[in-house]
Tab-separated table of C-alpha atoms in Angstrom:
chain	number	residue	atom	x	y	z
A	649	UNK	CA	124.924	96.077	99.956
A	650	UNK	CA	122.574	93.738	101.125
A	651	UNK	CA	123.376	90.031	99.717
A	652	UNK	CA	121.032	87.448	97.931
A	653	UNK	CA	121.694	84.090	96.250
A	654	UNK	CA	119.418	81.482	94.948
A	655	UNK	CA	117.785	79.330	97.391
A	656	UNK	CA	119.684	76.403	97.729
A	657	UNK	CA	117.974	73.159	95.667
A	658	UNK	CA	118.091	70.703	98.790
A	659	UNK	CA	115.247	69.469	101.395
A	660	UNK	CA	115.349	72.115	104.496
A	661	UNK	CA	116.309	70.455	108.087
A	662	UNK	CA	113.486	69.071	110.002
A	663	UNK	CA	112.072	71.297	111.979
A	664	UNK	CA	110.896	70.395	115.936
A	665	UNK	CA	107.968	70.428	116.683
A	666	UNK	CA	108.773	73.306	119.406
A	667	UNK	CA	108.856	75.628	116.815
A	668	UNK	CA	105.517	76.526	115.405
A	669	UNK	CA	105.087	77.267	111.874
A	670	UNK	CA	105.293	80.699	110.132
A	671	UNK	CA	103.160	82.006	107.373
A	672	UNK	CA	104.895	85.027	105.413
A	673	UNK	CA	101.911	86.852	102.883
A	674	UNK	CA	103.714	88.299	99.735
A	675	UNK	CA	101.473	90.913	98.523
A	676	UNK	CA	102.312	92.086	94.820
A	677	UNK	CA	101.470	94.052	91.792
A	678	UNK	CA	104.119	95.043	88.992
A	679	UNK	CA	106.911	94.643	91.024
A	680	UNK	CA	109.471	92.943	88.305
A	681	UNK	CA	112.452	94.914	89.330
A	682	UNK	CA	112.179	93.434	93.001
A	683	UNK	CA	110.349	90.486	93.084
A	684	UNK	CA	112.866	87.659	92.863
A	685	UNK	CA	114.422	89.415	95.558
A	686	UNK	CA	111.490	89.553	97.862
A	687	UNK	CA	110.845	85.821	97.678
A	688	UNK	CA	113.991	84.880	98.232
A	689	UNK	CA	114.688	86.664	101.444
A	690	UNK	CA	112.029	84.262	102.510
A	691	UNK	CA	112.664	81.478	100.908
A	692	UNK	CA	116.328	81.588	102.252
A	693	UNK	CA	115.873	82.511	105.730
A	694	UNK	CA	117.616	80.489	108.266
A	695	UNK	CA	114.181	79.849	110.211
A	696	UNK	CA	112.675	76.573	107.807
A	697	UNK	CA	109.405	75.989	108.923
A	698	UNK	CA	108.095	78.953	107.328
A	699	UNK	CA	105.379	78.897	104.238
A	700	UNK	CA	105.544	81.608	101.706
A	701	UNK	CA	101.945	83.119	100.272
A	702	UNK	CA	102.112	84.965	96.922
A	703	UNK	CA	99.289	87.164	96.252
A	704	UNK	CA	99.590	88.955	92.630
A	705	UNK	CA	96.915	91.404	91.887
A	706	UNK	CA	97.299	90.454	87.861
A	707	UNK	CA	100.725	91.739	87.441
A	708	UNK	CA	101.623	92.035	83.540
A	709	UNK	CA	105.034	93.311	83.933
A	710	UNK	CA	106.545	89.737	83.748
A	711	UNK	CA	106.256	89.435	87.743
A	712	UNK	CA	103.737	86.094	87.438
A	713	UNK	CA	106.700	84.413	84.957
A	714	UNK	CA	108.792	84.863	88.087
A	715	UNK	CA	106.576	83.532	90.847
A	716	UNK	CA	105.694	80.432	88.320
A	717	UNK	CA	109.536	79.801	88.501
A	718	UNK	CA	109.410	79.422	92.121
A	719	UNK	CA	106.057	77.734	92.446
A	720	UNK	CA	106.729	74.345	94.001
A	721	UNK	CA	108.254	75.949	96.860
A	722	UNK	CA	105.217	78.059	97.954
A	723	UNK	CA	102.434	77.187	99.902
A	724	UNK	CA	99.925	79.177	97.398
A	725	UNK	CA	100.101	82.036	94.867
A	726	UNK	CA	97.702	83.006	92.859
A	727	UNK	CA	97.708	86.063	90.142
A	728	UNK	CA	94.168	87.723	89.770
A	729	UNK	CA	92.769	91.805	90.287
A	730	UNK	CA	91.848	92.760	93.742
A	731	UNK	CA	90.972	95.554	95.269
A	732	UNK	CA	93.954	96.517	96.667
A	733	UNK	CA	96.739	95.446	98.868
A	734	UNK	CA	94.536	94.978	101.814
A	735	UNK	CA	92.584	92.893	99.805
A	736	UNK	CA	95.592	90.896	98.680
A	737	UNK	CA	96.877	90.309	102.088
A	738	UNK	CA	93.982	89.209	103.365
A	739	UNK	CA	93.286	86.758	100.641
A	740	UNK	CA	96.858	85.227	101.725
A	741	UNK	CA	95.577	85.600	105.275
A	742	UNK	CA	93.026	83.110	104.516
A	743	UNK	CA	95.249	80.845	103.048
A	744	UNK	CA	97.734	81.099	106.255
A	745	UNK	CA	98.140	77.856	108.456
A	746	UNK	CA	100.690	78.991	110.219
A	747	UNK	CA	100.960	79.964	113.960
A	748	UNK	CA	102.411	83.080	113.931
A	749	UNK	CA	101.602	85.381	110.480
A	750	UNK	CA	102.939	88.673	109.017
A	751	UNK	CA	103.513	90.003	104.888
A	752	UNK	CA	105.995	90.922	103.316
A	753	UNK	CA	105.653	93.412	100.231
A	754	UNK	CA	107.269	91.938	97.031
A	755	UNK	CA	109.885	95.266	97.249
A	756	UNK	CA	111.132	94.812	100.750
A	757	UNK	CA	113.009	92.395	102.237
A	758	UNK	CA	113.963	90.088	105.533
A	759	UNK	CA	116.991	89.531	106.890
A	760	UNK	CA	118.586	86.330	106.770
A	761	UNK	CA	117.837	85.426	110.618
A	762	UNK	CA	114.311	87.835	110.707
A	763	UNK	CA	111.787	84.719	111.818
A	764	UNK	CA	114.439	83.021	113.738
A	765	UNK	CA	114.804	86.116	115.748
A	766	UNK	CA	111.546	87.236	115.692
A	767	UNK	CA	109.828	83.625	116.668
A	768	UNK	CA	112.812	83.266	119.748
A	769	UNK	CA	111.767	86.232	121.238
A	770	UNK	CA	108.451	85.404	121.003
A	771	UNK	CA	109.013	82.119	122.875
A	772	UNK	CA	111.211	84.559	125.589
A	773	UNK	CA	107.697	86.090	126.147
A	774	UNK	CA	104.698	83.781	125.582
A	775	UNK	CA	102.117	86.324	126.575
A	776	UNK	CA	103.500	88.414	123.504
A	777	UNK	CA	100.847	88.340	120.370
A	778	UNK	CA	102.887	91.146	118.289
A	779	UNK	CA	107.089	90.751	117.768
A	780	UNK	CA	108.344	93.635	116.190
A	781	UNK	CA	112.109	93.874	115.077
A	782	UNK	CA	114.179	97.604	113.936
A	783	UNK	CA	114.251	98.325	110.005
A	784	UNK	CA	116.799	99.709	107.629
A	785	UNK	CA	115.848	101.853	104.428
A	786	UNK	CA	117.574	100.735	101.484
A	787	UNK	CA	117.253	101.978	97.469
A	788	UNK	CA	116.668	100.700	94.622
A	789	UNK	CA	119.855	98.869	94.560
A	790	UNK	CA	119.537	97.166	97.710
A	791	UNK	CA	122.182	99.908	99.223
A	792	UNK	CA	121.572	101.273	102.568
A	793	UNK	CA	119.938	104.367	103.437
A	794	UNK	CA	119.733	104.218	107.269
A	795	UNK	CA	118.561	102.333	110.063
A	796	UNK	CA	115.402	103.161	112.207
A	797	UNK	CA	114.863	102.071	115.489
A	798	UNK	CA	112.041	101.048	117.680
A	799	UNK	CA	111.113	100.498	120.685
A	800	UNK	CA	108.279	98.234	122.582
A	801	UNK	CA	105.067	99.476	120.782
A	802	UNK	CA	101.744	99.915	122.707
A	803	UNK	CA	98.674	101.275	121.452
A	804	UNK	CA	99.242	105.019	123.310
A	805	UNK	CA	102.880	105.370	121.634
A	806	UNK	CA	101.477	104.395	118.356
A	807	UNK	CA	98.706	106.584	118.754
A	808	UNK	CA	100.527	109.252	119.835
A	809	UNK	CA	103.778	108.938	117.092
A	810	UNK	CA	101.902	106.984	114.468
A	811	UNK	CA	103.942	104.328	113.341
A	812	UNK	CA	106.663	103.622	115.140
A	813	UNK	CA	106.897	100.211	114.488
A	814	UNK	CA	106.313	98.357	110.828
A	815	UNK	CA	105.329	95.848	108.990
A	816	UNK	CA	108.760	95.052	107.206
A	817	UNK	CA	110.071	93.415	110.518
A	818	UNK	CA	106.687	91.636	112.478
A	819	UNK	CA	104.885	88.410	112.984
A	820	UNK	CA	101.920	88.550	114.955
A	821	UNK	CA	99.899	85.310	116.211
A	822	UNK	CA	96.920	84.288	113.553
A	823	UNK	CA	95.051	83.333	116.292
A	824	UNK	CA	94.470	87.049	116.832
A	825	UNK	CA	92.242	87.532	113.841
A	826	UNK	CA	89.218	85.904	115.073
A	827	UNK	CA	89.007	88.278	117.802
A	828	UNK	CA	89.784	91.451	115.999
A	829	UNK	CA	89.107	90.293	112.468
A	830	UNK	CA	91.887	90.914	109.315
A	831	UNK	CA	92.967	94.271	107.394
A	832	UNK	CA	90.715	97.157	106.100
A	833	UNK	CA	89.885	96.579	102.784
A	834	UNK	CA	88.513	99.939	102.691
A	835	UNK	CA	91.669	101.644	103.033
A	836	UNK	CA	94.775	101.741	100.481
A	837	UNK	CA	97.498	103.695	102.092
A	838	UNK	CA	96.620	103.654	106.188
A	839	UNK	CA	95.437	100.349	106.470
A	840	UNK	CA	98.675	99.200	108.122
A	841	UNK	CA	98.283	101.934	110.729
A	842	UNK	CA	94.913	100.615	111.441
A	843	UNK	CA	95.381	97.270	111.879
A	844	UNK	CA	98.575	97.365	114.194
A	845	UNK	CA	96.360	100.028	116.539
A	846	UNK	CA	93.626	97.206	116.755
A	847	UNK	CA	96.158	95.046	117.377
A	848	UNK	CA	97.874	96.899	120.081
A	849	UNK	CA	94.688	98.104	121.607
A	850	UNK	CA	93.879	94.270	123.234
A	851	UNK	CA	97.356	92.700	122.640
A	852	UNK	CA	100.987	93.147	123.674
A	853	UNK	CA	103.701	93.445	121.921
A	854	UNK	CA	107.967	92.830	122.506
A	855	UNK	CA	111.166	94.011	120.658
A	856	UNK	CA	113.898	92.773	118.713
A	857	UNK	CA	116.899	95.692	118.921
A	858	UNK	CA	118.053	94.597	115.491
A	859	UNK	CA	117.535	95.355	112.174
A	860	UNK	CA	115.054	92.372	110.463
A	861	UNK	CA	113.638	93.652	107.843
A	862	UNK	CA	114.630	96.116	104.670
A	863	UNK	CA	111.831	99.174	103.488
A	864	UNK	CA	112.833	99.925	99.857
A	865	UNK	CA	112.672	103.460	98.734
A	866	UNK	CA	111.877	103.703	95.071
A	867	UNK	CA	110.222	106.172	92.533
A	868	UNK	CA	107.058	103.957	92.563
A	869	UNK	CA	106.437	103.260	96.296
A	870	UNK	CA	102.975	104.280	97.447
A	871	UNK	CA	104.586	106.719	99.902
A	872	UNK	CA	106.662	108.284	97.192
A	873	UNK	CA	103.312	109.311	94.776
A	874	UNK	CA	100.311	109.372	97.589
A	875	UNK	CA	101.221	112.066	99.986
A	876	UNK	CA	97.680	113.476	100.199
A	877	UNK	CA	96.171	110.325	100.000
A	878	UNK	CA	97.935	109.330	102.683
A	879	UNK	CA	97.080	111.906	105.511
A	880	UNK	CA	93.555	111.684	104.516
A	881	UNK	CA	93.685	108.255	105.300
A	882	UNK	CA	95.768	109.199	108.672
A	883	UNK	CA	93.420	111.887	109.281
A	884	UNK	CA	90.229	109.685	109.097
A	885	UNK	CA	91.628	107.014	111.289
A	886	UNK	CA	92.381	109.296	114.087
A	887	UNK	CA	89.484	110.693	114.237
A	888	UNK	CA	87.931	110.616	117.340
A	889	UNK	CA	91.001	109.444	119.041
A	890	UNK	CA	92.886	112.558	120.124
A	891	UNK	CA	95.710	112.243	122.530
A	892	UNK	CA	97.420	115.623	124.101
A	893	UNK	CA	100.078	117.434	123.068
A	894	UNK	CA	101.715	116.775	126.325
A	895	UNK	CA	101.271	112.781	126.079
A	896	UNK	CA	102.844	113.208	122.124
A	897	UNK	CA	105.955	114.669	123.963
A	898	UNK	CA	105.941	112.283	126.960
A	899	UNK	CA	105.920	109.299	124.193
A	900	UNK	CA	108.733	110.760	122.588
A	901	UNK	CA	110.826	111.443	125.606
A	902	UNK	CA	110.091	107.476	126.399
A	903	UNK	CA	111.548	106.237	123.330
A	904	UNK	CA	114.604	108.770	123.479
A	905	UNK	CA	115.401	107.613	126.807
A	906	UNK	CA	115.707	104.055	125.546
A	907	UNK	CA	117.858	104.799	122.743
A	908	UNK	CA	119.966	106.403	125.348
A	909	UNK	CA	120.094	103.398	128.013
A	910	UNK	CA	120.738	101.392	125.247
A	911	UNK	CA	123.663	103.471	124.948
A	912	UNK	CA	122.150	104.570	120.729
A	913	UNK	CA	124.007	107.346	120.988
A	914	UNK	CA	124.785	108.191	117.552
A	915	UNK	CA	121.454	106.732	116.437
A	916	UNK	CA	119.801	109.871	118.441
A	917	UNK	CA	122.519	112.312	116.287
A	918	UNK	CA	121.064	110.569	113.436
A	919	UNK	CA	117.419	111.375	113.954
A	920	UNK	CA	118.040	114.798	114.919
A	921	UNK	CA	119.882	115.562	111.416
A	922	UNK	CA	117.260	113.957	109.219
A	923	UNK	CA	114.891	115.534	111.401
A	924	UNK	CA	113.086	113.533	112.789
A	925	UNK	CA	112.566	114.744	116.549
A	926	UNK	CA	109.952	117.148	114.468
């Protein structure tokens, strides 16, 4: 079981200047059950110099009573309707003045050392834009389901997999968005899919082999009640950006043959019982 505790009531450690500053966005809407939780795997993270954007679409669940309770330790929140999560991220987006960027949603979680790791590697590899780390699937209760592993991303393995990588465990640099511009408001379910090919197609991106951040499998996820939704979405995106069979199975052999020299052994067994070598 995954642990949280209040944040600590003391003034976090000066931070050098050598490491920049890290904006988390905080998307929510009626998310009572898992809120607290949410802003506290940021607000406890052993990386300090990070800001923490909460962006409520008008929850009335009891979610705003919560985020008023942590209020003087956020950069911004605010608790209005929008148009969507897109929307709502990008609203935080705005508000970002951090270096290096990525959201959180108010059900999922970081680990502990997730921007520490995350920003390190990015300083192993300063022509990196994109840092992704591995994710684990967890429940309602915060118990593990399993971990899922990445590799490297690029724009031709996304592409060809579709997303192999996610949002739960990334920072990219903010710097990006005034070449490639921010999320897709007009999408609700794919819009994450989207933005990381964009991303991928001019920048690069590294890998943390570790699990950073927690995907939260519950009865009212969008993935649990949008199926169709969501390959409509899928299907539109694609569209006009067919890769082979062949280069599907070529990506696939790429990211199997990592697992193995990473010596992922059982990891491998793992996918091919939940089935997902399909």
């Amino acid at each position: 079981m995954i642990k949280l505790t209040k944040i600590e009531m003391k003034s976090a450690a000066r931070v050098p200047d050598m490491f920049p500053k890290v904006s988390i966005v905080m998307p929510s809407f009626n998310q009572v059950e898992f809120i607290e939780r949410s802003i506290l795997s940021v607000l406890n993270q052993s990386y300090s110099n990070v800001e923490l954007i909460v962006i409520d679409g008008g929850s009335t669940d009891g979610s705003v009573e919560i985020i008023k309770s942590y209020a003087d330790k956020l950069a911004y929140w605010v608790s209005e309707p929008d148009e969507g999560q897109a929307q709502a991220i990008n609203k935080g987006i705005s508000q970002a003045t951090g270096e290096w960027i990525g959201w959180q949603n108010s059900d999922d979680l970081f680990s502990i050392d997730a921007i520490q790791k995350m920003v390190e590697r990015a300083q192993q590899e300063p022509l990196a834009n994109l840092v992704i780390g591995d994710m684990c699937l967890i429940d309602a209760n915060d118990q593990r389901i399993r971990d899922i592993k990445y590799v490297a991303p690029s724009y031709r393995s996304i592409l060809a997999e579709g997303m192999v990588l996610t949002n739960q465990s990334a920072l990219w640099q903010r710097s990006i968005h005034s070449s490639i511009g921010y999320l897709n408001e007009s999408l609700h379910y794919g819009f994450d899919y989207e933005w990381f090919l964009r991303v991928l197609e001019k920048y690069r991106a590294v890998h943390v082999a570790k699990v950073l951040g927690y995907l939260r499998i519950h009865d009212q996820t969008k993935s649990s009640l949008q199926q169709p939704e969501f390959k409509r979405e899928y299907d539109l995106i694609l569209a006009g950006r067919g890769v082979s069979v062949l280069t599907k199975k070529l990506y696939k052999l790429r990211r199997y043959a990592t697992y193995l020299l990473r010596g992922q052994f059982t990891y491998l067994r793992e996918q091919i019982r939940y089935g997902l070598t399909k």
